[in-house]
Amino acid sequence: MKVKFLDLQELTNKYNDEIKREVCDVIDSGWYLLGERVKKFETHFSDFCGTAHCIGVANGLDALNLILRAYIHQGAMKEADEVIVPANTFIASLLAISENRLKPILVEPDIHTYNIDPEKIEEAITPKTKAIMIVHLYGQCAYDERIGEICKKYNLKLIEDNAQAQGADYFGRKTGSLGNAAGTSFYPGKNLGALGDAGAVTTNDEELASLIRMFANYGSRKKYVNEVKGINSRLDEIQAALLNVKLKYLPADTKRRQQIADEYLSNINNGKIILPKVIRPEGHVWHLFVIRTANRDMLQKHLSDRGIQTLVHYPIPPHHQGAYAELRNSSFPITEKIHKECLSLPMSPVLKDEEVRYVIDAINEY
């Protein structure tokens, strides 16, 4: 049996007829940017997240970048100020901070959840700290009340990197609505994926939303009138149209991911394997199902020999990347351990029951 890590073609085929209809309608309309379909998706996604505003942008990195850019414009932070960010994350979280000439301050994760450890945040705060960026890594909500209390105590902005957790729930509130602002990605492999790059910002802050929309459109609120030095970062009509289709099915797709995760958690019983810890079932939407083992490469080969495709998210932590050579001498042993031992198993709403069982059996044989 062959088990793909993520079958994007099959995933898209689930909604093929609706997507093709919507895309054809966009083509026939002759209107491809800043049109009704983007407005419709922004309304639907803000409703889904439970926020007052959604701004469609070109990708997830731009979403985070624009949030910080708008805060700098407001005077909430300035060059060389610090933003606390988990050491265990994809490099995009740090890149948005650096792009705005702010300083990323890395904090270790909880070894069990892989998300930022709330107990370690406060010791990283200095007079230059202006924000905390939490990352809902692998699909599990990283927020808890301790983080909210720290933000209030030190008057810090709370920014969510929600690229992997669309739909995760925190006691009735969705990720994307838990902080002051959130950036998300609709990269094709995400739980809510486009057929190319796409992203969005969600927030309840009307002034911030207006600034982000202006910065994303060449610094312009009115055509040919440029108030600030902006960028070009816009969600296009075709991506918005198909995201509107896929958003309808996201709750059902999330339920299927959770069912698959339950199967993995209940039936993988190999003592060499460390399974992920779930804080609350509704708080995890399982963008990735990440296990750990001391001999990750051996396990990956064992599974590959049996036709099971796995991936490593992520092989090199940000502080060991050439892009952040200034952090190379830093020590983040928990993050380094995770990156050395983690392995992502097949996970998607189109994974079949027999494929899940096959993966479980192969791991238990290891």
Tab-separated table of C-alpha atoms in Angstrom:
chain	number	residue	atom	x	y	z
A	1	MET	CA	0.000	0.000	0.000
A	2	LYS	CA	1.132	3.554	-0.742
A	3	VAL	CA	0.091	6.266	1.715
A	4	LYS	CA	0.764	9.866	0.721
A	5	PHE	CA	1.562	12.384	3.409
A	6	LEU	CA	-0.973	14.783	1.892
A	7	ASP	CA	-2.856	14.147	-1.347
A	8	LEU	CA	-3.620	17.697	-2.491
A	9	GLN	CA	-5.141	16.525	-5.758
A	10	GLU	CA	-7.611	14.254	-3.997
A	11	LEU	CA	-8.382	16.966	-1.453
A	12	THR	CA	-9.219	19.441	-4.226
A	13	ASN	CA	-11.234	16.834	-6.117
A	14	LYS	CA	-13.678	16.704	-3.204
A	15	TYR	CA	-14.909	20.168	-4.190
A	16	ASN	CA	-13.910	20.073	-7.848
A	17	ASP	CA	-17.268	20.920	-9.442
A	18	GLU	CA	-17.965	23.849	-7.116
A	19	ILE	CA	-14.437	25.211	-7.453
A	20	LYS	CA	-14.517	25.054	-11.245
A	21	ARG	CA	-17.890	26.829	-11.308
A	22	GLU	CA	-16.607	29.603	-9.066
A	23	VAL	CA	-13.355	30.032	-10.993
A	24	CYS	CA	-15.207	30.151	-14.309
A	25	ASP	CA	-17.534	32.783	-12.871
A	26	VAL	CA	-14.514	34.903	-11.922
A	27	ILE	CA	-13.012	34.526	-15.395
A	28	ASP	CA	-16.311	35.428	-17.035
A	29	SER	CA	-16.774	38.446	-14.762
A	30	GLY	CA	-13.623	40.159	-16.032
A	31	TRP	CA	-12.896	41.407	-12.480
A	32	TYR	CA	-9.847	39.757	-10.906
A	33	LEU	CA	-8.674	41.956	-8.006
A	34	LEU	CA	-10.407	43.815	-5.155
A	35	GLY	CA	-13.829	42.556	-6.143
A	36	GLU	CA	-16.946	41.044	-4.633
A	37	ARG	CA	-15.519	37.577	-4.060
A	38	VAL	CA	-12.731	38.915	-1.870
A	39	LYS	CA	-15.269	40.970	0.099
A	40	LYS	CA	-17.460	37.881	0.461
A	41	PHE	CA	-14.590	35.742	1.726
A	42	GLU	CA	-13.417	38.438	4.134
A	43	THR	CA	-16.927	38.585	5.596
A	44	HIS	CA	-17.250	34.811	5.823
A	45	PHE	CA	-13.812	34.278	7.352
A	46	SER	CA	-14.203	37.055	9.917
A	47	ASP	CA	-17.562	35.526	10.883
A	48	PHE	CA	-15.928	32.099	11.125
A	49	CYS	CA	-13.150	33.401	13.386
A	50	GLY	CA	-15.450	35.670	15.371
A	51	THR	CA	-13.722	38.950	14.549
A	52	ALA	CA	-15.005	42.265	13.281
A	53	HIS	CA	-12.487	42.517	10.435
A	54	CYS	CA	-10.650	40.347	7.938
A	55	ILE	CA	-8.210	41.665	5.324
A	56	GLY	CA	-7.215	39.301	2.539
A	57	VAL	CA	-3.521	39.498	1.646
A	58	ALA	CA	-1.074	37.685	-0.602
A	59	ASN	CA	0.302	35.163	1.906
A	60	GLY	CA	0.757	34.365	5.579
A	61	LEU	CA	4.141	36.045	5.949
A	62	ASP	CA	2.714	39.288	4.573
A	63	ALA	CA	-0.145	39.016	7.066
A	64	LEU	CA	2.241	38.990	10.037
A	65	ASN	CA	4.500	41.572	8.437
A	66	LEU	CA	1.604	43.978	7.876
A	67	ILE	CA	0.344	43.655	11.449
A	68	LEU	CA	3.716	44.714	12.817
A	69	ARG	CA	4.086	47.439	10.197
A	70	ALA	CA	0.739	48.921	11.192
A	71	TYR	CA	1.660	48.854	14.891
A	72	ILE	CA	4.899	50.702	14.131
A	73	HIS	CA	2.914	53.295	12.168
A	74	GLN	CA	0.606	53.718	15.165
A	75	GLY	CA	3.593	54.216	17.467
A	76	ALA	CA	2.917	51.062	19.476
A	77	MET	CA	6.466	49.892	18.696
A	78	LYS	CA	9.599	51.152	16.972
A	79	GLU	CA	12.814	49.880	15.430
A	80	ALA	CA	14.864	47.648	17.792
A	81	ASP	CA	11.881	46.916	20.041
A	82	GLU	CA	11.437	43.267	20.970
A	83	VAL	CA	8.786	40.707	20.085
A	84	ILE	CA	8.679	37.448	22.021
A	85	VAL	CA	8.216	34.447	19.729
A	86	PRO	CA	8.521	30.684	20.247
A	87	ALA	CA	11.912	29.192	19.441
A	88	ASN	CA	10.072	26.176	18.026
A	89	THR	CA	8.352	27.562	14.938
A	90	PHE	CA	8.626	27.912	11.180
A	91	ILE	CA	11.031	30.690	10.242
A	92	ALA	CA	8.250	32.922	8.830
A	93	SER	CA	7.254	33.921	12.369
A	94	LEU	CA	10.717	35.426	12.893
A	95	LEU	CA	11.035	36.845	9.385
A	96	ALA	CA	8.024	39.115	9.894
A	97	ILE	CA	9.635	40.529	13.027
A	98	SER	CA	13.036	41.072	11.389
A	99	GLU	CA	11.498	42.597	8.273
A	100	ASN	CA	10.168	45.399	10.461
A	101	ARG	CA	13.564	45.933	12.113
A	102	LEU	CA	12.250	44.544	15.365
A	103	LYS	CA	14.134	41.982	17.418
A	104	PRO	CA	12.800	38.428	17.853
A	105	ILE	CA	13.266	37.130	21.396
A	106	LEU	CA	13.011	33.358	21.382
A	107	VAL	CA	11.307	31.435	24.170
A	108	GLU	CA	11.385	27.662	24.560
A	109	PRO	CA	8.280	25.515	24.019
A	110	ASP	CA	6.574	23.079	26.326
A	111	ILE	CA	8.123	19.711	25.410
A	112	HIS	CA	4.687	18.047	25.490
A	113	THR	CA	2.577	20.484	23.456
A	114	TYR	CA	5.395	21.966	21.298
A	115	ASN	CA	3.836	25.415	21.765
A	116	ILE	CA	5.441	28.315	23.631
A	117	ASP	CA	5.741	27.619	27.356
A	118	PRO	CA	3.730	30.305	29.223
A	119	GLU	CA	5.893	29.740	32.315
A	120	LYS	CA	8.994	30.903	30.435
A	121	ILE	CA	7.587	34.062	28.832
A	122	GLU	CA	7.800	36.526	31.711
A	123	GLU	CA	11.529	36.000	32.281
A	124	ALA	CA	12.168	37.063	28.660
A	125	ILE	CA	10.390	40.420	29.017
A	126	THR	CA	12.504	43.599	29.056
A	127	PRO	CA	11.650	47.314	28.830
A	128	LYS	CA	11.919	46.948	25.029
A	129	THR	CA	9.343	44.172	24.795
A	130	LYS	CA	6.268	45.366	22.925
A	131	ALA	CA	4.480	42.193	21.819
A	132	ILE	CA	4.149	38.444	22.171
A	133	MET	CA	3.628	36.432	19.000
A	134	ILE	CA	2.136	33.028	19.777
A	135	VAL	CA	2.145	30.308	17.143
A	136	HIS	CA	-0.614	27.703	17.165
A	137	LEU	CA	1.872	25.090	16.012
A	138	TYR	CA	0.725	21.913	14.251
A	139	GLY	CA	-2.893	23.017	14.782
A	140	GLN	CA	-3.067	23.183	18.591
A	141	CYS	CA	-4.186	26.426	20.251
A	142	ALA	CA	-1.198	28.012	21.996
A	143	TYR	CA	-3.182	30.577	23.969
A	144	ASP	CA	-4.080	30.305	27.614
A	145	GLU	CA	-5.106	32.783	30.270
A	146	ARG	CA	-1.567	33.090	31.642
A	147	ILE	CA	-0.450	34.615	28.342
A	148	GLY	CA	-3.379	37.022	28.353
A	149	GLU	CA	-2.556	38.087	31.900
A	150	ILE	CA	1.097	38.701	31.010
A	151	CYS	CA	0.039	40.907	28.097
A	152	LYS	CA	-2.204	42.957	30.380
A	153	LYS	CA	0.427	43.208	33.114
A	154	TYR	CA	3.115	44.547	30.760
A	155	ASN	CA	0.828	46.296	28.245
A	156	LEU	CA	1.931	44.070	25.366
A	157	LYS	CA	0.244	43.397	22.048
A	158	LEU	CA	-0.733	39.772	21.493
A	159	ILE	CA	-0.286	38.617	17.901
A	160	GLU	CA	-1.362	35.173	16.707
A	161	ASP	CA	0.407	33.235	13.983
A	162	ASN	CA	-2.683	31.257	13.014
A	163	ALA	CA	-1.293	29.711	9.838
A	164	GLN	CA	-1.794	26.130	11.039
A	165	ALA	CA	-4.872	26.287	13.234
A	166	GLN	CA	-7.884	27.724	11.413
A	167	GLY	CA	-10.912	26.615	13.413
A	168	ALA	CA	-9.190	25.610	16.656
A	169	ASP	CA	-11.364	26.510	19.639
A	170	TYR	CA	-10.512	28.069	22.990
A	171	PHE	CA	-13.577	27.805	25.247
A	172	GLY	CA	-15.932	28.960	22.497
A	173	ARG	CA	-13.542	31.417	20.864
A	174	LYS	CA	-11.657	30.588	17.695
A	175	THR	CA	-7.972	31.087	17.089
A	176	GLY	CA	-7.596	34.243	15.071
A	177	SER	CA	-9.764	36.109	17.581
A	178	LEU	CA	-7.788	35.552	20.789
A	179	GLY	CA	-5.198	38.310	20.431
A	180	ASN	CA	-5.102	41.886	19.198
A	181	ALA	CA	-4.522	40.644	15.651
A	182	ALA	CA	-3.783	37.408	13.841
A	183	GLY	CA	-2.099	36.479	10.604
A	184	THR	CA	-3.019	33.320	8.753
A	185	SER	CA	-1.865	31.457	5.661
A	186	PHE	CA	-3.928	29.691	3.037
A	187	TYR	CA	-0.926	27.943	1.470
A	188	PRO	CA	-2.284	24.862	-0.380
A	189	GLY	CA	-1.289	22.404	2.352
A	190	LYS	CA	-3.013	24.285	5.185
A	191	ASN	CA	-6.290	23.111	6.719
A	192	LEU	CA	-7.962	25.847	4.675
A	193	GLY	CA	-5.796	25.916	1.573
A	194	ALA	CA	-5.920	27.893	-1.644
A	195	LEU	CA	-4.516	26.761	-4.999
A	196	GLY	CA	-1.512	29.010	-4.545
A	197	ASP	CA	-0.314	31.550	-2.003
A	198	ALA	CA	-2.909	33.493	-0.035
A	199	GLY	CA	-3.355	34.845	3.476
A	200	ALA	CA	-5.378	37.093	5.751
A	201	VAL	CA	-5.317	39.254	8.860
A	202	THR	CA	-8.138	39.057	11.403
A	203	THR	CA	-8.695	41.618	14.148
A	204	ASN	CA	-11.325	43.479	16.141
A	205	ASP	CA	-9.319	46.716	15.934
A	206	GLU	CA	-10.960	48.929	13.318
A	207	GLU	CA	-8.081	51.410	13.077
A	208	LEU	CA	-5.520	48.626	12.729
A	209	ALA	CA	-7.605	46.913	10.038
A	210	SER	CA	-7.840	50.155	8.060
A	211	LEU	CA	-4.081	50.693	8.266
A	212	ILE	CA	-3.303	47.133	7.199
A	213	ARG	CA	-5.638	47.404	4.221
A	214	MET	CA	-3.925	50.654	3.220
A	215	PHE	CA	-0.389	49.308	3.620
A	216	ALA	CA	-1.287	46.189	1.613
A	217	ASN	CA	-2.566	48.311	-1.293
A	218	TYR	CA	0.516	50.428	-2.070
A	219	GLY	CA	-0.188	52.617	0.964
A	220	SER	CA	-3.393	53.811	-0.669
A	221	ARG	CA	-6.986	54.140	0.517
A	222	LYS	CA	-7.973	56.018	-2.649
A	223	LYS	CA	-6.627	55.150	-6.082
A	224	TYR	CA	-3.469	57.089	-6.982
A	225	VAL	CA	-3.398	58.730	-3.546
A	226	ASN	CA	-0.575	57.123	-1.527
A	227	GLU	CA	-0.490	58.135	2.129
A	228	VAL	CA	2.437	55.921	3.152
A	229	LYS	CA	5.102	53.718	1.554
A	230	GLY	CA	3.067	50.549	1.194
A	231	ILE	CA	3.447	47.205	-0.516
A	232	ASN	CA	1.388	45.167	-2.949
A	233	SER	CA	-0.161	42.276	-1.000
A	234	ARG	CA	-3.684	41.445	-2.098
A	235	LEU	CA	-5.834	38.331	-2.117
A	236	ASP	CA	-7.053	37.811	-5.678
A	237	GLU	CA	-10.598	36.999	-6.773
A	238	ILE	CA	-9.882	33.436	-7.938
A	239	GLN	CA	-8.263	32.391	-4.650
A	240	ALA	CA	-11.039	34.099	-2.687
A	241	ALA	CA	-13.697	32.289	-4.723
A	242	LEU	CA	-12.283	28.835	-4.074
A	243	LEU	CA	-11.577	29.644	-0.412
A	244	ASN	CA	-15.256	30.510	-0.071
A	245	VAL	CA	-16.062	27.011	-1.300
A	246	LYS	CA	-13.570	25.257	0.963
A	247	LEU	CA	-14.484	27.310	4.046
A	248	LYS	CA	-17.975	25.765	3.952
A	249	TYR	CA	-16.442	22.329	4.424
A	250	LEU	CA	-13.734	23.242	6.937
A	251	PRO	CA	-15.720	22.122	10.036
A	252	ALA	CA	-16.375	18.693	8.496
A	253	ASP	CA	-12.757	18.407	7.352
A	254	THR	CA	-11.594	19.345	10.852
A	255	LYS	CA	-13.820	16.669	12.378
A	256	ARG	CA	-12.255	14.075	10.074
A	257	ARG	CA	-8.745	15.201	11.052
A	258	GLN	CA	-9.714	14.860	14.712
A	259	GLN	CA	-11.088	11.357	14.084
A	260	ILE	CA	-7.824	10.301	12.448
A	261	ALA	CA	-5.825	11.806	15.329
A	262	ASP	CA	-7.980	9.883	17.821
A	263	GLU	CA	-7.182	6.662	15.927
A	264	TYR	CA	-3.473	7.394	16.049
A	265	LEU	CA	-3.560	8.353	19.726
A	266	SER	CA	-5.638	5.331	20.747
A	267	ASN	CA	-3.847	2.654	18.739
A	268	ILE	CA	-0.173	3.574	18.399
A	269	ASN	CA	1.349	1.655	21.293
A	270	ASN	CA	5.029	1.387	20.477
A	271	GLY	CA	7.132	2.327	23.503
A	272	LYS	CA	9.733	3.970	21.259
A	273	ILE	CA	7.183	6.559	20.099
A	274	ILE	CA	6.221	9.740	21.973
A	275	LEU	CA	2.724	10.845	21.002
A	276	PRO	CA	1.549	14.485	21.047
A	277	LYS	CA	-0.234	15.778	24.133
A	278	VAL	CA	-3.697	17.241	23.602
A	279	ILE	CA	-4.749	19.975	26.022
A	280	ARG	CA	-8.409	20.023	24.897
A	281	PRO	CA	-9.799	18.020	21.951
A	282	GLU	CA	-11.597	21.016	20.429
A	283	GLY	CA	-8.423	23.088	20.730
A	284	HIS	CA	-6.495	20.978	18.220
A	285	VAL	CA	-7.354	20.869	14.501
A	286	TRP	CA	-4.424	18.620	13.570
A	287	HIS	CA	-2.759	20.451	10.735
A	288	LEU	CA	0.042	18.016	11.504
A	289	PHE	CA	0.231	14.882	13.620
A	290	VAL	CA	3.760	15.009	14.999
A	291	ILE	CA	5.348	12.150	16.910
A	292	ARG	CA	8.843	11.947	18.387
A	293	THR	CA	11.376	9.169	18.592
A	294	ALA	CA	15.070	8.977	19.465
A	295	ASN	CA	15.972	7.504	16.052
A	296	ARG	CA	13.758	9.563	13.786
A	297	ASP	CA	15.634	8.776	10.559
A	298	MET	CA	15.421	5.036	11.181
A	299	LEU	CA	11.675	5.243	11.766
A	300	GLN	CA	11.199	7.385	8.668
A	301	LYS	CA	13.073	4.812	6.566
A	302	HIS	CA	11.047	1.978	8.136
A	303	LEU	CA	7.826	3.717	7.106
A	304	SER	CA	9.141	4.699	3.669
A	305	ASP	CA	10.082	1.076	2.964
A	306	ARG	CA	6.419	0.249	3.554
A	307	GLY	CA	5.171	2.947	1.194
A	308	ILE	CA	4.265	5.483	3.888
A	309	GLN	CA	5.310	9.067	3.190
A	310	THR	CA	6.279	11.197	6.194
A	311	LEU	CA	7.840	14.641	6.556
A	312	VAL	CA	9.936	16.470	9.132
A	313	HIS	CA	8.507	19.762	10.430
A	314	TYR	CA	11.085	21.209	10.791
A	315	PRO	CA	14.596	19.765	10.422
A	316	ILE	CA	16.492	22.958	11.352
A	317	PRO	CA	15.294	25.316	14.102
A	318	PRO	CA	15.302	29.049	13.273
A	319	HIS	CA	18.261	29.859	15.535
A	320	HIS	CA	20.424	27.398	13.566
A	321	GLN	CA	19.502	28.837	10.168
A	322	GLY	CA	22.028	30.899	8.229
A	323	ALA	CA	19.471	33.700	8.080
A	324	TYR	CA	19.803	34.096	11.854
A	325	ALA	CA	23.535	33.616	12.257
A	326	GLU	CA	23.428	36.104	15.129
A	327	LEU	CA	21.419	33.545	17.128
A	328	ARG	CA	23.573	30.539	16.276
A	329	ASN	CA	25.381	30.542	19.625
A	330	SER	CA	22.087	30.614	21.524
A	331	SER	CA	21.042	27.475	23.355
A	332	PHE	CA	17.459	26.218	23.116
A	333	PRO	CA	17.800	22.547	24.093
A	334	ILE	CA	14.082	21.735	24.143
A	335	THR	CA	13.597	23.188	20.670
A	336	GLU	CA	16.689	21.366	19.390
A	337	LYS	CA	15.439	18.087	20.840
A	338	ILE	CA	12.062	18.472	19.130
A	339	HIS	CA	13.633	19.290	15.779
A	340	LYS	CA	15.950	16.283	16.066
A	341	GLU	CA	13.241	13.786	17.024
A	342	CYS	CA	9.981	14.922	15.374
A	343	LEU	CA	8.253	13.163	12.487
A	344	SER	CA	4.938	14.127	10.881
A	345	LEU	CA	2.612	11.255	9.977
A	346	PRO	CA	0.104	11.309	7.094
A	347	MET	CA	-2.802	13.573	8.020
A	348	SER	CA	-5.592	14.926	5.835
A	349	PRO	CA	-9.400	14.757	5.572
A	350	VAL	CA	-9.114	12.418	2.566
A	351	LEU	CA	-7.019	9.809	4.363
A	352	LYS	CA	-8.898	6.493	4.253
A	353	ASP	CA	-9.566	4.301	7.289
A	354	GLU	CA	-7.492	1.453	5.866
A	355	GLU	CA	-4.592	3.840	5.270
A	356	VAL	CA	-4.745	5.047	8.875
A	357	ARG	CA	-4.767	1.450	10.109
A	358	TYR	CA	-1.821	0.604	7.845
A	359	VAL	CA	0.212	3.507	9.257
A	360	ILE	CA	-0.610	2.470	12.834
A	361	ASP	CA	0.379	-1.156	12.183
A	362	ALA	CA	3.642	-0.118	10.541
A	363	ILE	CA	4.586	2.088	13.512
A	364	ASN	CA	3.688	-0.598	16.034
A	365	GLU	CA	5.917	-3.046	14.111
A	366	TYR	CA	8.910	-0.710	14.369
